[in-house]
Amino acid sequence: MRARLLWLLPLLALLAALAWAGFAPIHVGSREQVFDIPLGTYARRRAGDLVEILPERIRLTLGLNDVLLIRNHDEVPQTFGPTIMMPGQSFRLPFERAASYQFICTAHSSGQLSIDVEPEPDTPWARIHWRVREWWENRKK
Amino acid sequence: MIPRAFLYSLLLTGALAQAATPATQPQLKAGVLSPILPAPALDLAATDGKPLSLERFRGKVVLLAFGFSNCGEVCPVTLFTLASARKKLGDAASGVQVVYVTVDPERDNAAQMRKFLGSFDATFVGGVGTIAQIEAAEKSYGISVSRKVYPDGKYTIGHSSSIYMIDRAGGLRAVMPYGHSVDDFVHDLKILLRS
């Protein structure tokens, strides 16, 4: 009887973890996903260096991290999507609709940036999926 | 028994802390630039017969966008949205000026743009000029323009479709990407008109 209960313990722990991941509200430190364009980006690119400052695809989640903040620390203006950021300037772009957005971005060697804005994970399964993916991606960093 | 002076000092500290806490700034739905820099100058002709410079509209919130009168998709939606936002603002709309600069200087003259813009809102002012003047304006705002030529020689133009929000002091404050609703514009214009 006791041996059977011991077998059940990992299963119960897994169920408890899944219950927590599915039902506990998700808290993130900030809704802003920050990207910095460092000093010298333009010069490095002119010298032939295919420097990638920003990922070509950025994923945001409504209600959690749904604000993109790009800061231009370079000494030349950088075009991001709808606007030019002067040296020292930042651009804070909030998203309120889940969709895939394509932007022109001179900080990329491809000149393009995709932003996927996903809906807020509001079901237990969506929360589990979100947490597992975040954990997996942070583990790789 | 708690001394009265202690209670008063507690109340005073609380009041001071409250006063020192900055009021939460209402957030714009548009993308916000920081620090705010002066909006790049325009050196164009306006559809009302006067020179088009942003100084003319100092004291008003300027919504600046780029497009062309033969545009069949993006421009009518943008202009309808901006006209609807002005209507929704009521009397406050007098503090908002829409400026629409052509990206098609070969076909858009002042009369053509005036007629096009007037079909949405008679207060809208268009910007026209030579190819060099228009290219300079596009460059200063980071506008990308691409021309697609059809076999019959006619062409259409793909162009950046964001709306630049210039505050009453002439600072380029925010950029609203294409596709936002009338209510989003009304929301942001109310904030900009208050500030």
Coordinates of C-alpha atoms in Angstrom, one line a residue:
Chain A
M1 CA 0.0 0.0 0.0
R2 CA 2.8 2.4 1.0
A3 CA 4.8 1.5 -2.1
R4 CA 1.8 2.3 -4.3
L5 CA 1.5 5.7 -2.6
L6 CA 5.1 6.4 -3.3
W7 CA 4.5 5.8 -7.0
L8 CA 1.7 8.3 -6.9
L9 CA 3.8 11.0 -5.4
P10 CA 5.6 12.1 -8.7
L11 CA 2.2 12.0 -10.5
L12 CA 0.6 14.2 -7.8
A13 CA 3.6 16.6 -8.0
L14 CA 3.2 16.8 -11.8
L15 CA -0.5 17.4 -11.5
A16 CA 0.1 20.1 -8.9
A17 CA 2.7 21.7 -11.2
L18 CA 0.3 21.6 -14.1
A19 CA -2.5 23.0 -12.0
W20 CA -0.3 25.8 -10.9
A21 CA 0.9 26.5 -14.4
G22 CA -2.6 26.4 -15.7
F23 CA -4.5 28.4 -13.1
A24 CA -2.0 30.8 -11.4
P25 CA -2.0 34.2 -13.0
I26 CA 1.1 35.1 -15.0
H27 CA 3.2 37.9 -13.7
V28 CA 5.9 39.6 -15.7
G29 CA 8.3 42.2 -14.5
S30 CA 7.4 44.8 -17.2
R31 CA 5.2 45.0 -20.2
E32 CA 8.0 46.5 -22.2
Q33 CA 10.2 44.3 -24.4
V34 CA 13.3 46.4 -24.7
F35 CA 15.8 46.4 -27.6
D36 CA 18.9 48.6 -27.7
I37 CA 20.6 49.6 -30.9
P38 CA 24.2 50.1 -29.7
L39 CA 26.6 52.8 -30.6
G40 CA 28.6 51.8 -33.7
T41 CA 25.9 49.7 -35.4
Y42 CA 25.8 51.8 -38.5
A43 CA 29.6 52.0 -38.7
R44 CA 29.9 48.2 -38.3
R45 CA 27.3 47.6 -41.0
R46 CA 29.1 50.0 -43.4
A47 CA 32.3 48.0 -42.7
G48 CA 30.6 44.9 -44.0
D49 CA 29.7 43.3 -40.6
L50 CA 26.3 41.7 -40.8
V51 CA 25.5 42.7 -37.3
E52 CA 22.1 41.7 -36.0
I53 CA 20.9 43.8 -33.1
L54 CA 17.3 42.7 -33.0
P55 CA 15.9 39.3 -33.8
E56 CA 14.2 39.2 -37.2
R57 CA 11.0 38.0 -35.4
I58 CA 9.8 39.4 -32.1
R59 CA 7.0 37.7 -30.2
L60 CA 4.8 39.8 -27.9
T61 CA 1.8 38.7 -25.8
L62 CA -1.2 40.9 -25.1
G63 CA -1.6 41.8 -21.5
L64 CA 1.8 40.5 -20.5
N65 CA 4.6 42.0 -22.7
D66 CA 2.8 44.0 -25.3
V67 CA 4.9 47.1 -25.6
L68 CA 7.9 47.3 -27.8
L69 CA 10.6 49.8 -26.7
I70 CA 13.5 50.4 -29.1
R71 CA 16.3 52.7 -28.0
N72 CA 18.7 54.1 -30.5
H73 CA 22.2 54.5 -28.9
D74 CA 23.8 54.8 -32.3
E75 CA 25.2 58.1 -33.6
V76 CA 23.0 58.1 -36.7
P77 CA 19.3 58.0 -37.1
Q78 CA 17.7 54.6 -37.4
T79 CA 14.4 53.9 -39.1
F80 CA 12.1 51.6 -37.3
G81 CA 8.8 50.8 -38.8
P82 CA 6.8 53.9 -39.0
T83 CA 9.4 56.4 -37.8
I84 CA 12.9 57.6 -37.7
M85 CA 14.6 57.5 -34.3
M86 CA 17.3 60.2 -33.9
P87 CA 20.5 59.3 -32.0
G88 CA 19.6 59.0 -28.3
Q89 CA 15.9 58.7 -29.0
S90 CA 13.6 55.9 -28.1
F91 CA 10.3 54.7 -29.6
R92 CA 7.7 53.0 -27.4
L93 CA 5.0 51.2 -29.4
P94 CA 2.1 49.5 -27.6
F95 CA 0.1 46.8 -29.2
E96 CA -3.6 46.1 -28.5
R97 CA -4.5 43.7 -31.2
A98 CA -3.2 40.2 -31.8
A99 CA -1.7 40.1 -35.3
S100 CA 1.5 39.7 -37.2
Y101 CA 3.1 43.1 -38.1
Q102 CA 5.8 43.7 -40.7
F103 CA 8.1 46.7 -40.2
I104 CA 11.0 48.3 -42.1
C105 CA 14.0 48.4 -39.8
T106 CA 17.4 49.7 -40.7
A107 CA 18.9 48.0 -37.6
H108 CA 18.5 44.8 -39.5
S109 CA 20.7 43.7 -42.4
S110 CA 17.5 42.3 -44.0
G111 CA 15.8 45.7 -43.5
Q112 CA 12.7 43.9 -42.2
L113 CA 11.3 43.1 -38.8
S114 CA 8.3 40.9 -38.0
I115 CA 6.4 41.3 -34.8
D116 CA 3.9 38.6 -33.8
V117 CA 1.5 39.8 -31.2
E118 CA -0.3 36.8 -29.6
P119 CA -3.5 36.9 -27.6
E120 CA -3.4 36.9 -23.8
P121 CA -3.2 33.3 -22.5
D122 CA -6.6 33.2 -20.8
T123 CA -7.2 29.5 -20.6
P124 CA -5.3 26.9 -18.4
W125 CA -3.9 25.2 -21.4
A126 CA -2.8 28.6 -23.0
R127 CA -1.1 29.5 -19.7
I128 CA 0.7 26.2 -19.5
H129 CA 1.8 26.5 -23.1
W130 CA 3.1 30.1 -22.5
R131 CA 5.0 29.2 -19.4
V132 CA 6.6 26.1 -20.9
R133 CA 7.7 28.1 -24.0
E134 CA 9.1 31.0 -22.0
W135 CA 11.0 28.6 -19.8
W136 CA 12.4 26.8 -22.9
E137 CA 13.4 30.0 -24.6
N138 CA 15.0 31.5 -21.5
R139 CA 16.8 28.3 -20.9
K140 CA 18.5 28.6 -24.3
K141 CA 19.7 32.2 -23.5
Chain B
M1 CA -2.5 57.4 24.2
I2 CA -0.8 58.5 21.0
P3 CA 0.5 62.1 21.2
R4 CA -1.5 64.4 18.9
A5 CA 1.7 65.9 17.4
F6 CA 2.7 62.4 16.3
L7 CA -0.6 61.9 14.6
Y8 CA -0.3 65.3 12.9
S9 CA 3.2 64.5 11.7
L10 CA 2.0 61.2 10.3
L11 CA -0.9 62.9 8.4
L12 CA 1.5 65.6 7.1
T13 CA 4.0 62.9 5.9
G14 CA 1.2 61.1 4.1
A15 CA 0.0 64.3 2.4
L16 CA 3.5 65.2 1.3
A17 CA 4.1 61.7 0.0
Q18 CA 0.9 61.9 -2.0
A19 CA 1.9 65.3 -3.4
A20 CA 5.3 64.0 -4.4
T21 CA 3.9 61.0 -6.2
P22 CA 3.8 61.9 -9.9
A23 CA 0.3 61.6 -11.4
T24 CA 0.1 58.7 -13.8
Q25 CA 0.4 60.1 -17.4
P26 CA -2.3 58.8 -19.7
Q27 CA -0.7 56.5 -22.2
L28 CA -1.1 57.2 -25.9
K29 CA -2.2 54.4 -28.2
A30 CA 0.3 55.6 -30.8
G31 CA 4.0 54.9 -30.6
V32 CA 5.7 57.5 -28.6
L33 CA 9.1 59.1 -29.3
S34 CA 11.3 60.2 -26.4
P35 CA 12.7 62.7 -26.0
I36 CA 10.4 64.8 -28.1
L37 CA 12.3 66.6 -30.8
P38 CA 11.0 69.3 -33.2
A39 CA 9.1 67.8 -36.1
P40 CA 11.2 68.0 -39.4
A41 CA 10.3 71.2 -41.3
L42 CA 8.3 71.1 -44.5
D43 CA 9.1 73.2 -47.4
L44 CA 6.1 72.7 -49.7
A45 CA 3.1 74.5 -51.2
A46 CA -0.3 74.0 -49.5
T47 CA -3.5 73.3 -51.2
D48 CA -5.0 76.5 -49.7
G49 CA -2.6 78.5 -51.8
K50 CA -0.2 79.4 -49.0
P51 CA 3.2 77.9 -48.3
L52 CA 3.1 74.8 -46.2
S53 CA 5.1 75.0 -43.1
L54 CA 4.4 73.5 -39.7
E55 CA 4.9 76.9 -38.0
R56 CA 1.5 77.9 -39.6
F57 CA -0.2 75.4 -37.3
R58 CA 1.6 76.1 -34.1
G59 CA -0.9 75.9 -31.2
K60 CA -2.8 73.1 -33.0
V61 CA -2.2 69.3 -32.9
V62 CA -1.1 68.4 -36.4
L63 CA -1.8 64.9 -37.9
L64 CA 0.7 64.6 -40.7
A65 CA 0.4 61.7 -43.3
F66 CA 1.7 61.0 -46.7
G67 CA -0.3 59.6 -49.6
F68 CA -1.7 60.4 -53.1
S69 CA -5.0 61.2 -54.7
N70 CA -5.1 58.1 -56.9
C71 CA -4.6 55.8 -54.0
G72 CA -7.4 53.2 -53.9
E73 CA -6.7 51.4 -50.7
V74 CA -4.8 53.0 -47.9
C75 CA -5.3 56.7 -48.3
P76 CA -9.2 56.7 -48.4
V77 CA -9.2 54.6 -45.2
T78 CA -6.7 56.9 -43.4
L79 CA -8.5 60.1 -44.5
F80 CA -11.9 58.7 -43.6
T81 CA -10.6 57.7 -40.1
L82 CA -9.1 61.1 -39.5
A83 CA -12.2 62.9 -40.7
S84 CA -14.4 60.7 -38.4
A85 CA -12.1 61.4 -35.5
R86 CA -12.4 65.1 -36.0
K87 CA -16.2 64.8 -36.1
K88 CA -16.2 62.8 -32.9
L89 CA -14.1 65.5 -31.2
G90 CA -16.8 68.1 -31.7
D91 CA -15.7 71.6 -30.9
A92 CA -12.3 70.4 -29.9
A93 CA -11.6 69.5 -33.5
S94 CA -10.8 73.1 -34.2
G95 CA -7.5 72.4 -32.4
V96 CA -6.6 69.6 -34.8
Q97 CA -5.1 70.1 -38.3
V98 CA -4.7 67.3 -40.7
V99 CA -1.9 67.8 -43.3
Y100 CA -1.6 65.3 -46.1
V101 CA 1.5 65.4 -48.3
T102 CA 1.5 63.8 -51.7
V103 CA 4.0 61.1 -52.6
D104 CA 3.0 61.5 -56.3
P105 CA 4.2 65.0 -57.3
E106 CA 3.9 64.1 -61.0
R107 CA 0.1 63.7 -60.9
D108 CA -1.0 65.5 -57.7
N109 CA -1.2 69.3 -58.1
A110 CA -2.8 71.6 -55.6
A111 CA -6.2 71.5 -57.3
Q112 CA -6.3 67.7 -57.5
M113 CA -5.3 67.3 -53.9
R114 CA -7.7 69.9 -52.7
K115 CA -10.6 68.1 -54.4
F116 CA -9.5 64.7 -53.1
L117 CA -9.0 65.9 -49.5
G118 CA -12.1 68.0 -49.6
S119 CA -14.2 65.0 -50.2
F120 CA -13.3 63.8 -46.7
D121 CA -13.0 67.1 -44.7
A122 CA -12.9 70.6 -46.0
T123 CA -10.4 71.6 -43.3
F124 CA -7.7 69.1 -44.5
V125 CA -4.6 70.8 -46.0
G126 CA -2.6 69.1 -48.7
G127 CA 1.1 69.4 -49.4
V128 CA 2.4 69.5 -52.9
G129 CA 5.7 70.5 -54.6
T130 CA 8.4 69.5 -57.0
I131 CA 9.8 66.0 -57.0
A132 CA 12.9 67.2 -55.1
Q133 CA 10.8 68.9 -52.5
I134 CA 8.6 65.9 -52.0
E135 CA 11.6 63.6 -51.8
A136 CA 13.1 65.8 -49.2
A137 CA 9.9 65.7 -47.1
E138 CA 9.7 61.9 -47.4
K139 CA 13.4 61.5 -46.4
S140 CA 13.0 63.7 -43.3
Y141 CA 10.1 61.5 -42.0
G142 CA 11.5 58.2 -43.1
I143 CA 8.8 57.6 -45.7
S144 CA 9.4 54.7 -48.0
V145 CA 7.9 54.9 -51.5
S146 CA 7.8 52.3 -54.2
R147 CA 6.3 52.6 -57.6
K148 CA 4.6 49.7 -59.4
V149 CA 4.2 50.3 -63.2
Y150 CA 1.6 48.4 -65.1
P151 CA 2.0 47.2 -68.7
D152 CA -0.2 50.1 -70.0
G153 CA 2.3 52.6 -68.5
K154 CA 0.0 53.5 -65.6
Y155 CA 1.4 53.2 -62.1
T156 CA 0.5 53.0 -58.5
I157 CA 2.5 53.8 -55.4
G158 CA 3.2 51.8 -52.3
H159 CA 4.0 54.1 -49.4
S160 CA 4.5 54.3 -45.6
S161 CA 1.1 54.8 -44.1
S162 CA 1.7 55.9 -40.5
I163 CA 0.2 59.2 -39.2
Y164 CA 2.7 61.5 -37.4
M165 CA 1.3 63.3 -34.4
I166 CA 2.8 66.7 -33.9
D167 CA 2.0 68.5 -30.6
R168 CA 1.0 72.1 -30.2
A169 CA 4.6 73.2 -29.6
G170 CA 5.7 71.6 -32.9
G171 CA 7.3 68.5 -31.4
L172 CA 7.1 65.2 -33.1
R173 CA 5.4 63.4 -30.2
A174 CA 4.0 60.1 -31.6
V175 CA 3.4 58.0 -34.6
M176 CA 0.2 56.1 -35.1
P177 CA 0.7 53.0 -37.4
Y178 CA -1.9 52.4 -40.1
G179 CA -5.0 50.5 -39.1
H180 CA -5.9 52.1 -35.8
S181 CA -9.6 52.9 -35.1
V182 CA -11.3 56.3 -35.0
D183 CA -11.6 55.8 -31.2
D184 CA -7.9 55.3 -30.8
F185 CA -7.3 58.7 -32.6
V186 CA -9.9 60.4 -30.5
H187 CA -8.3 59.0 -27.4
D188 CA -4.8 60.3 -28.3
L189 CA -6.0 63.6 -29.7
K190 CA -7.8 64.4 -26.4
I191 CA -4.5 63.7 -24.5
L192 CA -2.5 65.8 -27.0
L193 CA -5.0 68.7 -26.9
R194 CA -4.8 68.8 -23.1
S195 CA -1.0 68.8 -23.0

